[in-house]
Every structure is written in C-alpha cells, then in structure tokens.
Amino acid sequence: MAGNKLNIEGVMLFEQPFTRVPYENYRKVFRTSQKQIEKELSAVQLSASDLLKKSQTAGSERKADDSVKAIDAMIARIETLKRKLSDLHDSTGHPTLTVLRERTQHLAAVEALQNEADPEFSRWADTRLDRWLVDWSLRTGREGTARQITQDRGIEKLVDIELFTEIRRIEEALKRRSCTEALAWCSENKAALRKIKNPLEFELRFQEFIELARALKQDDAIAYQKKYLLGWQDTHLPQITQASALLAVPPARAFGPYKWLYDPLRWTTLVESFRLSIYNLSTLPTEPLLHLGMYAGLASLKLPACYNHETKNADCPVCDPSLGHLATDVPFSHHVNSTIVCRLTGRIIDENNSPLAFPASGQIYSREALEDMAAKNDGIVTCPRSNERIPFEDLRKVYIS
Ligand SMILES: [Zn+2]
C-alpha cells in the first residue's frame, strides 16, 4: 500500500499542550532558582560593601578578625545556596528536563516519518492513542484507569498525571469552600496568569470577602477589601463597588444581585473557573484530546443518513448512537464523489463491488453481500428491508453516474 504523505502540521496541531505542560513546570523551577540566587547574592553584596566601608576607616587587629568572620559568613551563604539549588535540580529540575527531552524526541520521531503507511507511524499513533486515553481518563475522574494504562504502556513521561492530581486536590479544597489552595496556585503562577489577563485570583479573593460578609465580620471584611480587592480597581471596579454595598446587606435580607453573591453555587462556578485557568495556562483544550481527535475522524464520515433511523449502517461509527452524539456539532463530510456503502457488509460499493437492486422495492446492496447470501440460500436472495425474495439472477444492475 502506497499510503498518504504524512500531514505533520495536522499531527502537531494537537501537540502544543504536550510540550507546554513540562515547559511550564520547568519555568517554575527556573523562577524559584532565580529568586534564591537574587536573594543570596544581594545579601552577599551588601556584606561586601559593608566590609569595604569598614576597611576604609582606620584599621585595627580586631577589625581584621571581624572581616574574616564576615567573609566566612558570606562563603557559608553561597555554599547553602549551592546546596539548595542542587537539591532543587535533583528533585524537580532534572526530572522535568527529562520529561521535556523525552517529549521533544517523541515529536521529532514523527517528524522524521514521511508516509502514513510507515509501520513506525502506526506505532507512534498507538502511543498517541494511549496518551489520549490517559488524558480522557484523567479528565473524567478515572485516575486508577489512567495510572494503569500509563504503567502498562510505560508512558510515564508522556502523560500529565501529576497535573491532574493537582487539579483534583485544589478542586476538592474549593468544594470544601477553601480558597487557600487555589490562591497558592495563583501565586505560583502569578506572572503567567497576569500575562493572559486571567481574573481567577480576583474571583477567589472576592469569594473570601463574601464569606466574611456572610459571617457578619464587617471589620475583617473592610480590612480584607483594602488589602486584597482594591488593587484590582482598574479592571474590577463594579465588583469592588458591589462588595462595599454587600456589607450593608446581610445574607438574611439579600435580594437581587446580592442574593447571587451569597449563593453557594458560586463555589461550583469557582471550580469551573479554576479548571479553565489551569487548562488555559497549559494550553490544554477544555475537551479531552481524544474527542478532538475523534471529531476530525467523525467529520470525514458524517452523513445526514447517520441520523435517520431508516438509513443507519451497522458499520458506520457515526451511526452508533454514542459516537453520533459526539459528532452532533461536527460538520457533515463533503465527498467530492459520493461514496455508497453497502448496508449489509459496510463495504464501499464501487466498480469492483458493484451495486445490485431488488427490482420491486428498489433496495440496493453490494454484489459481494448478495452473492454471499445467494450462496447460502440456494441462489435465493431476500431484501432485509422489504422482504422481497427473488433468485439472484433477477437482481437489477445499477450504474453509478
Ligand atoms: Zn453513518
């Protein structure tokens, strides 16, 4: 089989989150190291200039002793820094880099392939399917299944189980009505969230404010508003104004928009906002990758006939009720030359497998199917829809124009 030229761009369209997740993880490691280096080096610089100043004033034996002590302290600081950085590299940096390297190699491997018929490609696509199944399992709360597939296939470095474990941990905290964990996540990703203008942190702060208002802790609420909400004035002034007004409306007398602010359903909205934010940051689509992959396939098969009870085909994936449901929003396929599929065998009817019609009912099936039927029934064929029974020879040839 010749096969088609591999559409690398099409393949890569799905792969952005595949490298983005470890990249974001490594960015965090890098930021942590950078902060520690800056902190320690500025301390060392400060003691160095301090030392310089002291040496310029008239010296004595005692001062030399102090200088040695100060230099020892500086050396100790740098040694601690070195140890901290090395620990960070071993515990997080190196494993993250390994993941990044392995994923880049995985993508490079498919880029080197030319043809879809290459057996290497089908092996690669099998691994991709495994990755997508893990992604689907993780998104639908089937962590055990995800871990099992990962272990069986040895694809630990190609899937993001830890990311989803973190998502679950933070979401469960939100369901217990605690913003602490989600706020910690916001602070870890502050710069990146600001860059994409993500308002999750404000939403969480606002909720904490609402909880203080609910508990009638007016003073605490005012202090909280000053500390955490006022900084968002440029983008969230209406909500901040609403927050001030909320203090005059206790939960028991809440009406209109204030009733909604006290609504416990807001916590469910926060869970959704959090999930959207973390997906957004990792460039993960909001739907499972498996679905996106299937949409592409379903769009190439979907026909109006798939949704008509009369014309369903047992071998067509879109005709299957659950896959058909998934294909609801997918466009119909546009066949330049329409394809006729035999309803008995599911095979394509063409010049090699020509169509034959029952003369009275006009029902059409493939030659292969009817020959097979005739062979099993002493030369008699029966139309499963109209129950028309005739000898094989009486079938009419149909020409596709
Ligand atoms: Zn169909």
GROMACS .gro file of N, CA, C and O in nm, residues 226-275:
model
  200
  226LYS      N    1  -0.957   4.621   5.157
  226LYS     CA    2  -0.846   4.714   5.137
  226LYS      C    3  -0.721   4.640   5.090
  226LYS      O    4  -0.652   4.682   4.999
  227LYS      N    5  -0.697   4.528   5.158
  227LYS     CA    6  -0.571   4.457   5.134
  227LYS      C    7  -0.572   4.383   4.999
  227LYS      O    8  -0.472   4.382   4.928
  228TYR      N    9  -0.685   4.319   4.966
  228TYR     CA   10  -0.681   4.227   4.852
  228TYR      C   11  -0.767   4.266   4.733
  228TYR      O   12  -0.746   4.215   4.624
  229LEU      N   13  -0.867   4.352   4.751
  229LEU     CA   14  -0.956   4.381   4.637
  229LEU      C   15  -0.923   4.514   4.569
  229LEU      O   16  -0.931   4.524   4.447
  230LEU      N   17  -0.884   4.613   4.650
  230LEU     CA   18  -0.866   4.747   4.591
  230LEU      C   19  -0.761   4.750   4.481
  230LEU      O   20  -0.770   4.830   4.388
  231GLY      N   21  -0.663   4.661   4.488
  231GLY     CA   22  -0.559   4.656   4.386
  231GLY      C   23  -0.613   4.621   4.247
  231GLY      O   24  -0.544   4.637   4.147
  232TRP      N   25  -0.738   4.571   4.241
  232TRP     CA   26  -0.796   4.529   4.114
  232TRP      C   27  -0.888   4.636   4.054
  232TRP      O   28  -0.962   4.608   3.960
  233GLN      N   29  -0.883   4.758   4.111
  233GLN     CA   30  -0.976   4.864   4.069
  233GLN      C   31  -0.981   4.886   3.919
  233GLN      O   32  -1.088   4.911   3.863
  234ASP      N   33  -0.865   4.882   3.856
  234ASP     CA   34  -0.860   4.913   3.713
  234ASP      C   35  -0.949   4.823   3.630
  234ASP      O   36  -1.007   4.864   3.531
  235THR      N   37  -0.956   4.696   3.670
  235THR     CA   38  -1.031   4.602   3.588
  235THR      C   39  -1.163   4.559   3.652
  235THR      O   40  -1.252   4.510   3.583
  236HIS      N   41  -1.176   4.569   3.784
  236HIS     CA   42  -1.292   4.511   3.851
  236HIS      C   43  -1.366   4.610   3.940
  236HIS      O   44  -1.421   4.571   4.043
  237LEU      N   45  -1.369   4.737   3.899
  237LEU     CA   46  -1.433   4.838   3.984
  237LEU      C   47  -1.581   4.806   4.016
  237LEU      O   48  -1.620   4.816   4.133
  238PRO      N   49  -1.662   4.765   3.917
  238PRO     CA   50  -1.803   4.737   3.951
  238PRO      C   51  -1.817   4.633   4.062
  238PRO      O   52  -1.897   4.650   4.154
  239GLN      N   53  -1.736   4.526   4.054
  239GLN     CA   54  -1.746   4.422   4.156
  239GLN      C   55  -1.701   4.475   4.292
  239GLN      O   56  -1.757   4.438   4.396
  240ILE      N   57  -1.599   4.561   4.293
  240ILE     CA   58  -1.548   4.614   4.420
  240ILE      C   59  -1.654   4.704   4.484
  240ILE      O   60  -1.677   4.699   4.604
  241THR      N   61  -1.722   4.783   4.400
  241THR     CA   62  -1.831   4.867   4.450
  241THR      C   63  -1.941   4.780   4.508
  241THR      O   64  -1.995   4.807   4.616
  242GLN      N   65  -1.972   4.673   4.435
  242GLN     CA   66  -2.075   4.581   4.480
  242GLN      C   67  -2.035   4.518   4.615
  242GLN      O   68  -2.119   4.501   4.704
  243ALA      N   69  -1.906   4.489   4.628
  243ALA     CA   70  -1.857   4.431   4.753
  243ALA      C   71  -1.883   4.525   4.869
  243ALA      O   72  -1.928   4.483   4.977
  244SER      N   73  -1.857   4.656   4.849
  244SER     CA   74  -1.881   4.752   4.957
  244SER      C   75  -2.028   4.753   4.995
  244SER      O   76  -2.063   4.753   5.114
  245ALA      N   77  -2.115   4.751   4.894
  245ALA     CA   78  -2.258   4.755   4.920
  245ALA      C   79  -2.304   4.629   4.993
  245ALA      O   80  -2.396   4.632   5.075
  246LEU      N   81  -2.235   4.518   4.964
  246LEU     CA   82  -2.275   4.390   5.024
  246LEU      C   83  -2.272   4.395   5.177
  246LEU      O   84  -2.352   4.329   5.245
  247LEU      N   85  -2.180   4.478   5.230
  247LEU     CA   86  -2.167   4.486   5.376
  247LEU      C   87  -2.294   4.542   5.441
  247LEU      O   88  -2.319   4.518   5.559
  248ALA      N   89  -2.371   4.614   5.361
  248ALA     CA   90  -2.496   4.669   5.415
  248ALA      C   91  -2.612   4.571   5.399
  248ALA      O   92  -2.723   4.598   5.446
  249VAL      N   93  -2.585   4.460   5.330
  249VAL     CA   94  -2.693   4.363   5.303
  249VAL      C   95  -2.658   4.227   5.365
  249VAL      O   96  -2.588   4.148   5.304
  250PRO      N   97  -2.702   4.199   5.486
  250PRO     CA   98  -2.674   4.070   5.546
  250PRO      C   99  -2.745   3.958   5.469
  250PRO      O  100  -2.847   3.985   5.404
  251PRO      N  101  -2.693   3.836   5.475
  251PRO     CA  102  -2.748   3.726   5.395
  251PRO      C  103  -2.899   3.709   5.413
  251PRO      O  104  -2.968   3.679   5.316
  252ALA      N  105  -2.948   3.729   5.532
  252ALA     CA  106  -3.091   3.705   5.558
  252ALA      C  107  -3.179   3.802   5.480
  252ALA      O  108  -3.294   3.771   5.450
  253ARG      N  109  -3.125   3.921   5.448
  253ARG     CA  110  -3.208   4.020   5.379
  253ARG      C  111  -3.162   4.041   5.234
  253ARG      O  112  -3.199   4.140   5.171
  254ALA      N  113  -3.081   3.949   5.183
  254ALA     CA  114  -3.025   3.968   5.048
  254ALA      C  115  -3.132   3.960   4.941
  254ALA      O  116  -3.228   3.885   4.952
  255PHE      N  117  -3.115   4.041   4.836
  255PHE     CA  118  -3.208   4.044   4.724
  255PHE      C  119  -3.127   4.063   4.596
  255PHE      O  120  -3.011   4.106   4.602
  256GLY      N  121  -3.190   4.034   4.484
  256GLY     CA  122  -3.130   4.058   4.352
  256GLY      C  123  -2.986   4.012   4.342
  256GLY      O  124  -2.954   3.897   4.377
  257PRO      N  125  -2.897   4.102   4.297
  257PRO     CA  126  -2.758   4.061   4.274
  257PRO      C  127  -2.688   4.015   4.404
  257PRO      O  128  -2.599   3.931   4.400
  258TYR      N  129  -2.729   4.071   4.516
  258TYR     CA  130  -2.666   4.034   4.644
  258TYR      C  131  -2.702   3.892   4.684
  258TYR      O  132  -2.623   3.822   4.746
  259LYS      N  133  -2.823   3.851   4.644
  259LYS     CA  134  -2.865   3.714   4.671
  259LYS      C  135  -2.771   3.618   4.596
  259LYS      O  136  -2.730   3.517   4.651
  260TRP      N  137  -2.736   3.655   4.474
  260TRP     CA  138  -2.647   3.571   4.394
  260TRP      C  139  -2.506   3.567   4.457
  260TRP      O  140  -2.441   3.464   4.460
  261LEU      N  141  -2.462   3.682   4.513
  261LEU     CA  142  -2.329   3.683   4.574
  261LEU      C  143  -2.323   3.585   4.691
  261LEU      O  144  -2.220   3.521   4.714
  262TYR      N  145  -2.433   3.571   4.763
  262TYR     CA  146  -2.434   3.478   4.877
  262TYR      C  147  -2.465   3.334   4.836
  262TYR      O  148  -2.462   3.244   4.918
  263ASP      N  149  -2.498   3.317   4.707
  263ASP     CA  150  -2.539   3.183   4.662
  263ASP      C  151  -2.424   3.083   4.671
  263ASP      O  152  -2.315   3.108   4.618
  264PRO      N  153  -2.445   2.969   4.739
  264PRO     CA  154  -2.337   2.868   4.749
  264PRO      C  155  -2.295   2.814   4.612
  264PRO      O  156  -2.185   2.760   4.597
  265LEU      N  157  -2.383   2.829   4.512
  265LEU     CA  158  -2.349   2.782   4.376
  265LEU      C  159  -2.224   2.850   4.320
  265LEU      O  160  -2.159   2.799   4.231
  266ARG      N  161  -2.192   2.969   4.376
  266ARG     CA  162  -2.072   3.040   4.331
  266ARG      C  163  -1.947   2.953   4.347
  266ARG      O  164  -1.852   2.967   4.272
  267TRP      N  165  -1.950   2.865   4.445
  267TRP     CA  166  -1.833   2.777   4.466
  267TRP      C  167  -1.815   2.683   4.348
  267TRP      O  168  -1.703   2.652   4.308
  268THR      N  169  -1.927   2.636   4.292
  268THR     CA  170  -1.921   2.549   4.174
  268THR      C  171  -1.862   2.629   4.057
  268THR      O  172  -1.781   2.578   3.980
  269THR      N  173  -1.904   2.755   4.046
  269THR     CA  174  -1.850   2.841   3.939
  269THR      C  175  -1.700   2.859   3.956
  269THR      O  176  -1.626   2.860   3.858
  270LEU      N  177  -1.656   2.872   4.082
  270LEU     CA  178  -1.512   2.887   4.108
  270LEU      C  179  -1.433   2.764   4.064
  270LEU      O  180  -1.324   2.775   4.009
  271VAL      N  181  -1.491   2.646   4.090
  271VAL     CA  182  -1.426   2.521   4.048
  271VAL      C  183  -1.406   2.525   3.896
  271VAL      O  184  -1.299   2.495   3.845
  272GLU      N  185  -1.513   2.568   3.825
  272GLU     CA  186  -1.504   2.574   3.678
  272GLU      C  187  -1.400   2.678   3.632
  272GLU      O  188  -1.323   2.652   3.540
  273SER      N  189  -1.401   2.795   3.698
  273SER     CA  190  -1.304   2.899   3.660
  273SER      C  191  -1.162   2.850   3.682
  273SER      O  192  -1.074   2.876   3.601
  274PHE      N  193  -1.142   2.781   3.794
  274PHE     CA  194  -1.007   2.731   3.823
  274PHE      C  195  -0.963   2.634   3.715
  274PHE      O  196  -0.853   2.642   3.661
  275ARG      N  197  -1.053   2.541   3.679
  275ARG     CA  198  -1.016   2.440   3.581
  275ARG      C  199  -0.985   2.506   3.445
  275ARG      O  200  -0.887   2.472   3.379
   0.00000   0.00000   0.00000
